[in-house]
XYZ file of C-alpha atoms in Angstrom:
654
model
C -14.184 -21.221 -5.321
C -11.853 -20.755 -2.314
C -8.280 -20.652 -3.327
C -6.841 -19.920 0.054
C -8.187 -19.630 3.830
C -6.940 -19.404 7.233
C -8.713 -20.556 10.515
C -8.167 -19.447 14.003
C -4.404 -18.899 12.899
C -2.199 -17.730 16.185
C 1.324 -17.131 16.745
C 3.375 -15.862 19.818
C 7.019 -15.229 20.051
C 7.708 -16.287 23.627
C 5.182 -14.366 25.593
C 4.550 -11.658 23.038
C 1.495 -12.333 20.744
C 1.980 -11.524 17.001
C -1.245 -12.715 15.495
C -4.632 -14.190 17.287
C -7.297 -15.970 15.911
C -6.856 -14.964 12.344
C -9.467 -16.398 10.019
C -10.276 -15.251 6.451
C -10.585 -16.597 3.050
C -10.317 -15.451 -0.662
C -11.601 -16.737 -3.829
C -9.723 -17.635 -6.998
C -10.162 -14.144 -8.576
C -9.812 -12.045 -5.411
C -7.076 -9.407 -4.928
C -6.706 -8.832 -1.327
C -4.713 -5.998 0.137
C -3.153 -6.458 3.566
C -2.576 -3.479 5.677
C -1.338 -2.422 8.962
C 1.223 -0.571 10.809
C 4.963 -1.844 10.563
C 5.414 -4.616 12.865
C 1.765 -5.627 13.164
C 2.567 -9.175 11.426
C 1.909 -8.881 7.925
C 5.058 -10.597 6.658
C 4.645 -13.138 9.313
C 1.238 -13.949 8.072
C 2.851 -14.761 4.727
C 5.401 -16.874 6.351
C 2.635 -18.967 8.079
C 0.615 -19.275 4.818
C 3.846 -20.599 3.108
C 4.591 -22.917 6.119
C 7.943 -21.200 6.648
C 6.688 -20.634 10.280
C 4.325 -23.231 12.202
C 1.574 -21.542 14.012
C 0.840 -22.032 17.776
C -2.825 -22.813 16.772
C -5.220 -22.767 13.667
C -4.575 -23.864 10.192
C -4.111 -22.900 6.511
C -5.925 -24.281 3.610
C -4.576 -23.960 0.056
C -6.657 -25.472 -2.616
C -5.523 -28.566 -4.394
C -3.189 -28.193 -7.295
C -2.730 -24.529 -6.840
C 0.667 -23.020 -7.381
C 1.854 -20.375 -5.019
C 4.485 -17.491 -6.164
C 5.880 -14.928 -3.332
C 7.911 -11.873 -3.712
C 9.492 -10.880 -0.354
C 10.565 -7.438 0.678
C 14.297 -8.531 0.811
C 14.351 -10.124 -2.616
C 16.504 -7.196 -4.085
C 19.291 -8.916 -2.078
C 18.698 -12.682 -2.803
C 20.859 -14.613 -4.698
C 18.035 -16.019 -7.035
C 18.187 -19.458 -5.860
C 22.015 -19.880 -6.375
C 22.342 -18.311 -9.756
C 26.042 -17.513 -10.619
C 26.571 -13.954 -10.657
C 27.621 -13.893 -14.465
C 23.970 -14.852 -15.409
C 22.297 -12.016 -17.172
C 18.803 -10.667 -15.982
C 17.134 -12.371 -18.961
C 18.706 -16.021 -18.082
C 17.716 -15.358 -14.584
C 14.253 -15.017 -16.023
C 14.426 -18.037 -18.058
C 15.725 -20.137 -15.320
C 12.412 -19.513 -13.462
C 10.985 -22.190 -15.858
C 13.280 -25.073 -14.982
C 10.589 -27.716 -16.354
C 10.440 -26.062 -19.718
C 14.418 -25.725 -20.001
C 14.705 -29.409 -19.112
C 12.014 -30.393 -21.664
C 13.825 -28.145 -24.346
C 17.031 -29.818 -23.616
C 15.432 -33.339 -23.783
C 13.671 -32.196 -27.148
C 17.134 -31.378 -28.486
C 18.613 -34.782 -27.623
C 15.746 -36.669 -29.077
C 15.808 -34.529 -32.298
C 19.676 -34.978 -32.658
C 18.972 -38.890 -32.271
C 16.215 -38.969 -34.854
C 18.220 -36.987 -37.458
C 21.043 -39.487 -37.037
C 18.984 -42.819 -37.265
C 16.550 -42.689 -34.714
C 18.028 -44.959 -32.109
C 18.882 -43.545 -28.540
C 19.902 -45.366 -25.211
C 19.413 -48.681 -26.891
C 15.570 -47.876 -27.791
C 13.876 -48.063 -31.023
C 13.109 -45.415 -33.437
C 9.334 -45.855 -32.755
C 9.997 -45.394 -29.051
C 12.103 -42.286 -29.543
C 9.395 -40.897 -31.927
C 6.717 -41.563 -29.263
C 8.713 -39.855 -26.441
C 9.358 -36.905 -28.726
C 5.839 -36.533 -29.852
C 4.427 -36.769 -26.203
C 7.113 -34.464 -24.895
C 6.491 -31.875 -27.746
C 3.003 -31.788 -27.145
C 3.527 -31.188 -23.377
C 5.939 -28.396 -24.088
C 3.792 -26.585 -26.249
C 0.912 -26.904 -24.234
C 2.800 -25.578 -21.192
C 3.853 -22.530 -23.016
C 7.232 -23.750 -24.250
C 7.097 -21.699 -27.327
C 6.153 -18.407 -25.629
C 8.019 -18.357 -22.309
C 11.163 -16.857 -23.823
C 9.187 -13.968 -25.484
C 7.049 -13.612 -22.337
C 10.333 -13.194 -20.120
C 11.868 -10.382 -22.493
C 8.426 -8.679 -22.742
C 7.847 -8.678 -18.962
C 11.335 -7.128 -18.389
C 10.776 -4.604 -20.977
C 7.352 -3.605 -19.298
C 9.132 -3.630 -15.857
C 11.481 -0.760 -17.124
C 14.575 -2.851 -18.216
C 16.429 -1.596 -21.232
C 18.432 -3.619 -23.674
C 21.587 -2.905 -21.882
C 20.137 -3.855 -18.422
C 18.501 -7.110 -19.738
C 22.103 -8.292 -21.007
C 24.096 -7.180 -17.871
C 25.125 -9.681 -15.198
C 22.323 -9.634 -12.333
C 25.261 -8.955 -9.860
C 25.821 -5.756 -11.178
C 22.081 -4.599 -10.984
C 21.124 -1.941 -8.365
C 18.777 -2.826 -5.397
C 15.782 -1.390 -7.166
C 16.710 -3.315 -10.509
C 17.125 -6.512 -8.387
C 13.792 -5.922 -6.923
C 12.091 -5.194 -10.375
C 13.909 -8.330 -11.534
C 12.408 -10.560 -8.706
C 8.944 -9.288 -9.282
C 9.134 -10.056 -13.020
C 10.143 -13.559 -12.250
C 6.909 -13.997 -10.188
C 4.781 -12.142 -12.677
C 6.079 -14.175 -15.660
C 5.242 -17.607 -13.883
C 1.874 -16.409 -13.462
C 1.064 -18.817 -10.322
C -2.561 -19.677 -8.959
C -1.878 -17.586 -5.818
C 0.504 -14.576 -6.213
C 1.893 -13.192 -2.810
C 3.467 -9.956 -3.116
C 5.180 -8.053 -0.127
C 5.701 -4.433 -0.857
C 6.190 -4.828 -4.535
C 5.946 -1.086 -5.154
C 9.137 -0.153 -3.456
C 11.719 1.208 -6.112
C 9.320 1.108 -8.949
C 8.874 4.393 -10.749
C 5.541 5.838 -11.620
C 5.483 4.441 -15.099
C 6.323 0.833 -13.951
C 3.707 1.174 -11.380
C 1.124 2.062 -14.073
C 1.925 -0.946 -15.749
C 2.106 -3.244 -12.589
C -1.334 -1.956 -11.411
C -2.890 -2.681 -14.978
C -1.428 -6.223 -14.928
C -2.641 -7.029 -11.540
C -6.122 -5.322 -12.225
C -6.677 -7.674 -14.954
C -4.926 -10.774 -13.453
C -7.343 -13.654 -13.337
C -5.920 -15.577 -10.568
C -5.618 -14.833 -6.729
C -3.449 -12.041 -5.505
C -2.325 -11.236 -1.848
C -0.492 -8.122 -1.507
C 1.180 -6.191 1.327
C 1.484 -2.563 0.552
C 1.470 0.955 2.009
C 0.994 2.575 -1.239
C -2.717 3.810 -1.031
C -3.004 4.765 -4.812
C -1.765 1.224 -5.679
C -4.262 -0.599 -3.357
C -7.177 1.481 -4.423
C -6.347 0.502 -8.172
C -5.495 -3.192 -7.723
C -7.483 -4.569 -4.820
C -11.208 -5.589 -4.262
C -10.771 -6.765 -0.637
C -8.798 -5.469 2.454
C -7.536 -7.567 5.443
C -6.689 -5.054 8.247
C -4.266 -6.367 10.898
C -4.433 -4.288 14.233
C -3.732 -5.372 17.916
C -2.861 -8.920 16.848
C -6.178 -9.344 15.183
C -7.452 -9.277 11.500
C -10.671 -8.297 10.046
C -11.710 -8.842 6.341
C -13.417 -5.971 4.460
C -15.025 -5.821 1.037
C -13.606 -2.958 -1.105
C -10.358 -1.447 -1.728
C -8.303 0.586 0.794
C -10.444 3.833 0.641
C -13.638 1.822 0.891
C -12.421 -0.278 3.799
C -11.327 2.980 5.812
C -14.898 4.228 5.204
C -16.345 0.949 6.369
C -13.919 0.928 9.429
C -14.937 4.549 10.437
C -18.599 3.533 10.265
C -18.129 0.294 12.261
C -16.301 2.017 14.880
C -19.120 4.789 14.941
C -21.668 1.851 15.379
C -19.597 0.162 17.910
C -19.226 3.257 20.158
C -22.911 4.168 19.805
C -23.778 0.328 20.864
C -21.269 0.748 23.674
C -22.565 4.179 24.791
C -26.242 3.160 24.900
C -25.367 -0.078 26.848
C -23.484 2.060 29.338
C -26.236 4.427 29.678
C -28.640 1.572 30.251
C -26.413 -0.100 32.867
C -26.113 3.093 34.724
C -29.881 3.465 34.885
C -30.264 0.024 36.124
C -27.637 0.485 38.753
C -29.310 3.684 39.991
C -32.515 1.942 40.168
C -30.848 -1.057 42.144
C -29.073 1.567 44.489
C -32.400 3.395 45.131
C -34.341 0.367 45.993
C -31.503 -0.827 48.427
C -31.652 2.714 49.834
C -35.336 2.430 50.590
C -34.358 -0.847 52.317
C -37.822 -2.472 52.790
C -38.270 -6.025 51.994
C -40.029 -5.604 48.619
C -37.383 -2.975 47.601
C -34.652 -5.470 48.419
C -36.284 -8.138 46.456
C -36.840 -5.905 43.233
C -32.986 -4.763 43.656
C -31.835 -8.362 43.817
C -34.163 -9.257 40.812
C -32.820 -6.387 38.878
C -29.246 -7.173 39.667
C -29.655 -10.737 38.472
C -30.982 -9.424 35.172
C -27.920 -7.008 35.002
C -25.608 -9.671 35.621
C -26.925 -11.642 32.658
C -26.248 -8.852 30.328
C -23.511 -9.430 27.746
C -21.334 -6.276 28.322
C -20.146 -4.626 25.081
C -16.376 -3.567 25.175
C -15.645 -0.251 24.176
C -14.139 -0.200 20.634
C -10.355 0.346 20.735
C -8.863 3.421 18.886
C -6.920 2.727 15.741
C -3.144 2.137 16.970
C -1.512 5.194 17.893
C 0.361 6.534 14.789
C 3.367 8.799 14.327
C 2.727 12.386 15.003
C 5.296 15.047 14.481
C 6.047 18.555 12.941
C 9.155 19.943 11.362
C 10.709 23.084 13.256
C 11.553 25.938 11.232
C 14.179 28.580 11.562
C 14.310 32.045 10.500
C 12.703 32.669 7.070
C 15.150 32.264 4.181
C 15.275 34.589 1.131
C 12.891 34.683 -1.511
C 15.230 32.798 -3.829
C 16.063 29.753 -1.864
C 18.212 28.009 -4.570
C 19.508 28.891 -7.756
C 20.293 26.074 -10.251
C 22.106 27.287 -13.399
C 22.699 24.813 -16.440
C 23.507 21.809 -14.238
C 24.819 18.735 -16.410
C 26.171 15.395 -15.082
C 27.823 12.351 -16.335
C 29.686 9.460 -14.338
C 33.166 8.651 -15.716
C 32.747 6.695 -19.059
C 29.183 6.751 -19.026
C 26.800 9.032 -21.204
C 25.434 12.221 -19.935
C 22.661 11.555 -17.280
C 21.556 15.242 -16.500
C 21.714 18.026 -19.005
C 20.906 21.712 -18.779
C 18.893 21.773 -15.794
C 17.968 25.276 -14.654
C 15.484 26.893 -12.200
C 15.181 29.015 -9.265
C 13.295 27.414 -6.321
C 11.277 30.096 -4.411
C 10.474 30.209 -0.783
C 7.355 28.190 0.064
C 7.734 25.867 -2.966
C 6.984 22.345 -2.518
C 8.833 21.037 -5.560
C 8.814 17.307 -6.661
C 11.321 16.046 -8.825
C 9.645 13.360 -11.049
C 10.750 10.800 -13.962
C 11.375 7.309 -14.667
C 14.032 5.213 -12.692
C 17.592 5.863 -13.803
C 16.795 9.476 -15.266
C 19.145 11.134 -12.607
C 16.568 12.310 -9.928
C 18.590 11.001 -6.840
C 21.840 12.337 -8.625
C 20.234 15.641 -9.064
C 19.471 15.733 -5.277
C 23.031 14.580 -4.315
C 24.362 17.652 -6.592
C 21.929 19.994 -4.819
C 23.192 18.833 -1.399
C 26.960 19.243 -2.562
C 27.752 15.424 -2.361
C 28.419 15.374 -6.110
C 30.221 17.906 -8.274
C 28.312 18.764 -11.460
C 30.216 18.346 -14.724
C 28.846 21.646 -15.933
C 26.822 24.588 -14.319
C 26.633 25.400 -10.622
C 24.167 25.637 -7.690
C 23.834 28.725 -5.581
C 22.045 28.544 -2.128
C 20.048 31.907 -1.205
C 20.264 33.967 2.010
C 19.546 32.425 5.410
C 18.902 28.790 4.047
C 19.278 26.048 6.696
C 19.058 22.602 4.983
C 17.539 19.378 6.317
C 18.382 16.080 4.178
C 16.739 12.866 4.243
C 18.696 10.213 2.303
C 16.530 7.355 0.934
C 19.300 4.591 1.896
C 19.440 6.299 5.483
C 23.190 6.247 5.186
C 23.350 9.051 7.735
C 22.999 6.419 10.648
C 25.673 4.441 12.607
C 24.544 0.847 12.513
C 26.683 0.112 16.218
C 24.730 2.651 18.072
C 21.504 2.156 19.678
C 18.406 4.087 18.600
C 18.794 6.364 21.752
C 22.310 6.899 21.060
C 21.913 7.751 17.610
C 19.523 10.661 18.163
C 21.412 11.975 21.505
C 24.710 11.886 19.938
C 23.309 14.310 17.273
C 21.679 16.585 19.826
C 23.882 16.143 22.985
C 22.424 19.284 24.717
C 18.992 17.746 25.060
C 18.128 15.742 28.401
C 17.280 12.195 28.041
C 13.639 12.909 28.661
C 13.529 15.266 25.623
C 15.346 12.554 23.296
C 13.126 9.636 24.784
C 9.993 12.108 24.125
C 11.089 12.605 20.554
C 11.426 8.917 19.974
C 8.161 7.838 21.435
C 6.511 10.127 18.811
C 8.080 7.945 16.184
C 6.748 4.660 18.152
C 10.136 3.952 19.873
C 9.042 3.203 23.232
C 10.187 0.882 26.200
C 13.134 -1.551 25.117
C 12.895 -0.126 21.520
C 15.116 2.702 22.209
C 17.991 0.153 23.034
C 17.794 -1.634 19.733
C 20.978 -1.335 17.780
C 20.393 0.666 14.555
C 21.956 -2.156 12.464
C 19.310 -4.413 13.387
C 16.276 -2.117 12.520
C 13.832 -2.794 9.850
C 13.572 -0.175 6.736
C 10.592 1.208 8.365
C 12.335 1.950 11.789
C 15.224 3.069 10.061
C 13.234 5.650 7.958
C 11.243 6.813 11.204
C 14.713 7.312 13.209
C 16.002 9.453 10.166
C 12.962 11.552 10.494
C 13.125 11.917 14.062
C 16.684 13.409 13.445
C 15.352 15.907 11.113
C 12.511 17.148 13.162
C 14.707 18.462 15.801
C 16.656 20.730 13.239
C 16.128 24.306 12.913
C 15.521 24.195 8.988
C 13.810 26.232 6.419
C 14.718 24.063 3.346
C 13.755 20.285 3.457
C 15.379 17.951 0.770
C 13.910 14.547 0.751
C 14.980 11.582 -1.469
C 12.161 9.081 -1.529
C 10.929 9.783 2.138
C 7.846 7.279 2.113
C 9.741 4.206 1.051
C 9.291 1.869 4.095
C 6.881 3.870 5.734
C 3.450 2.459 6.755
C 0.178 4.235 5.962
C -0.131 6.206 9.394
C 3.513 7.359 9.162
C 2.971 8.534 5.549
C -0.103 10.317 6.406
C 1.842 12.054 9.491
C 4.547 12.916 7.101
C 2.007 14.707 4.732
C 0.567 16.656 7.615
C 3.979 17.671 8.743
C 5.199 18.878 5.462
C 1.910 20.550 4.692
C 2.205 22.581 8.062
C 5.863 23.226 7.492
C 6.321 27.090 6.704
C 9.704 26.456 4.657
C 10.712 25.083 1.324
C 10.695 21.522 0.066
C 12.573 19.867 -2.725
C 11.666 16.084 -2.822
C 11.970 12.929 -5.038
C 9.076 10.617 -4.831
C 7.109 8.006 -6.734
C 4.318 7.833 -4.306
C 1.452 9.466 -6.391
C -0.718 9.908 -3.393
C 2.054 11.848 -1.599
C 2.751 13.794 -4.688
C -0.718 14.601 -5.571
C -1.517 15.890 -1.930
C 1.451 18.003 -1.429
C 3.165 19.272 -4.790
C 2.952 22.938 -5.786
C 5.564 22.767 -8.410
C 7.059 19.730 -10.580
C 10.291 19.283 -12.427
C 9.721 16.445 -14.722
C 12.859 14.698 -16.001
C 10.811 12.315 -18.302
C 12.789 12.835 -21.521
C 16.264 13.707 -19.989
C 18.730 13.856 -21.190
C 17.651 14.042 -24.966
C 14.927 16.482 -23.919
C 14.957 19.552 -21.558
C 13.388 19.050 -18.222
C 9.883 20.510 -17.677
C 9.269 22.887 -14.751
C 5.703 23.314 -14.312
C 3.459 24.656 -11.333
C 0.484 22.868 -10.024
C -2.603 25.014 -10.532
C -5.035 23.193 -8.396
C -4.035 22.095 -4.863
C -4.352 18.181 -4.399
C -4.099 17.362 -8.055
C -0.446 17.361 -8.832
C -0.341 13.883 -10.140
C -3.551 14.363 -12.584
C -1.759 17.699 -13.869
C 1.441 15.996 -14.467
C -0.434 13.177 -16.455
C -2.136 15.827 -18.484
C 0.844 17.750 -19.157
C 2.686 14.727 -20.274
C -0.116 13.867 -22.603
C -0.299 17.266 -23.974
C 3.572 17.296 -24.673
C 3.253 13.765 -26.184
C 0.378 15.027 -28.611
C 2.239 18.316 -29.537
C 5.369 16.015 -30.366
C 3.147 13.661 -32.684
C 3.116 10.847 -30.083
C 0.909 7.899 -30.162
C -1.990 9.860 -28.789
C -1.748 12.415 -31.544
C -1.293 9.704 -34.383
C -4.538 9.363 -36.193
C -4.659 7.725 -39.713
C -6.950 8.936 -42.387
C -10.511 7.836 -42.266
C -13.228 7.639 -45.054
C -16.376 9.521 -44.912
C -18.222 6.154 -44.274
C -15.837 5.443 -41.253
C -16.503 8.912 -39.902
C -20.318 8.487 -40.255
C -20.146 5.046 -38.386
C -17.923 6.555 -35.869
C -20.255 9.254 -35.148
C -23.174 7.100 -35.117
C -21.347 4.755 -32.450
C -20.551 7.864 -30.500
C -24.268 8.755 -30.424
C -25.325 5.504 -29.426
C -22.584 5.219 -26.705
C -23.510 8.562 -25.204
C -27.186 7.657 -25.232
C -26.566 4.447 -23.433
C -24.263 6.343 -20.835
C -27.074 8.825 -20.203
C -29.770 6.248 -19.582
C -27.120 4.366 -17.292
C -26.511 7.729 -15.505
C -30.290 8.439 -15.156
C -30.830 4.815 -13.774
C -27.934 5.189 -11.398
C -29.370 8.541 -10.256
C -32.854 7.199 -9.616
C -31.285 4.423 -7.449
C -29.107 6.695 -5.642
C -32.123 8.995 -4.694
C -34.313 5.921 -3.711
C -31.367 4.469 -1.361
C -30.939 7.951 0.267
C -34.654 8.124 0.864
C -34.383 4.579 2.219
C -31.564 5.650 4.399
C -33.257 8.492 5.941
C -36.356 6.334 6.812
C -33.861 3.731 8.472
C -32.012 6.414 10.372
C -35.451 7.844 11.627
C -36.701 4.423 12.759
C -33.416 3.756 14.449
C -33.931 6.930 16.474
C -37.343 5.859 17.398
C -35.941 2.508 18.351
C -33.456 3.953 20.632
C -36.003 6.114 22.193
C -38.305 3.359 22.898
C -35.354 1.213 24.244
C -34.197 3.930 26.875
C -37.826 4.673 27.713
C -41.037 2.544 27.749
C -39.460 -0.829 26.905
C -36.395 -0.284 29.326
C -38.045 -2.770 31.830
C -39.493 -4.939 29.183
C -36.679 -7.457 28.451
C -38.642 -9.341 25.933
C -39.368 -6.083 23.957
C -35.680 -5.055 24.491
C -34.586 -8.255 22.523
C -37.107 -7.789 19.859
C -35.804 -4.062 19.348
C -32.199 -4.953 19.446
C -32.732 -7.628 16.683
C -34.560 -5.265 14.706
C -32.069 -2.465 15.143
C -29.228 -4.720 14.151
C -30.865 -5.707 10.933
C -31.606 -2.217 10.295
C -28.040 -1.045 10.898
C -26.795 -3.969 8.783
C -29.064 -2.710 5.878
C -28.082 1.077 6.384
C -24.102 0.035 6.115
C -24.983 -1.688 2.960
C -26.788 1.528 1.539
C -23.966 3.738 2.801
C -21.254 1.636 0.882
C -23.308 1.505 -2.225
C -24.192 5.446 -2.226
C -20.428 6.121 -1.148
C -21.502 7.993 2.335
């Protein structure tokens, strides 16, 4: 059953179109990922769905009695609907259930009245008992006995410790407030859950829990995200917004990306074939006119009329141009880039945050610092940059080291300057043409360069900070959460730039796709400060995240953790277990054989279709070129074959 749909939704700001003719529908159990470059209209679409903006055209349909929950990008800075600053995180969670709190308070009044004789507000005891019974049944049915426990459990799973749960929410960091806002929405379990960039500020462990929760969520989810790993794990449909229009694809991010590639190839092929046919027809017309006899003129005019009736196929647009850049490298540094010796750190009147961190960063390392939120990753980065002094230990820079630093909060920007002034003031010797050229590579074009830095979105600020970095002569990049606020295209451009960089990289990141693709070395602060940090090398390129998970599991098993704790079993239990394993493996083998046979059958069918399509193309440009009845038949058959071929490609993963 359809939970939500839009029909021909369009919106413009003045003369600038934002969305045009957006139509899609999602069912009650769908999990829709909404993707597109920053500024393409994803958050605007959410506002239209919620009625916060009025569309110029079109409509939004939400199924009757469906509740809607929304997490916005800026919820880290909201006041939680007027909560007083002294309310704890747990109290803020409770207040997201006002109906249950009101029912609870009313039940307490009724209980007190019944214990004192039963009369209340001039009503008889029987009337009070009837109200109490009805209200109590509704309270239990609506989850009144469980909601407090569910609130505490959700906060714990979102990484809140006992201390954070009992702290006033006004004292929480931006990341903690984001997680609190997300916890409120997850705890309410609305019928339609709308999440705008929910993965920002979440560590890997919390992300893993959130993915599992959403993957098993039985209701409708709409999520805007640039986290490719997250989208692949959570979504089953993808809505791409580009050039103000939207197209719905079945499948997660990776499947939809492959489908988009195939669609563009097919559209390009149709376009080229038609252009070839048009050129051939125009050549024929020109030839007939050149002969200039009466019958030739008649033939030319007839063919011209037929040509005018052809519905022209537009050349498919390329994907919107993304960011493209590379880091400039200076002279090579020494082999030992940075020596970190017994670093420890604690904030005043606080327990030790970092303890005994020692390692030597080598030239060419791409070192990723990982661990849960609050373990001191960003603090360690600030120590390495000399912005904080360690309470013990020291950091030594190697020979010829030139550092470029990316701050996750983009604090090195001046809000009162324009984008152009911000970059030009950092590199005053460059010409305006060179500065504008650099900004254009980061999608700051035209009037965008005159925007005030203080008015930029998170993604724009991130791109501006990167534009300042690429003009520096550096051989050591230190990056603190560089992918936060970047769209997918910008993340891929950053990955490519780092992969080509011939210097050394030290970065903090929770982006598992980014980490997996680039890391050559990992510093895991998972158990800090009670356990020593783990310095590990990545042995297989592109599998940094998988190797991190395997190493953590190995350490947990060695420490006698949950994965290593197995109770004693009896001989009959073992025999039964072995039998179960045998049957399970037998079933898996049978399933694998069936899947293999089907894949082979589909591959053979695909080859036959491909050959048939080639035959059709040959006939369409040959014998059937002048037979428009036959051309129409061939075109219909070709479209049907291409649709079937796409289905096969999707199933066998071509």
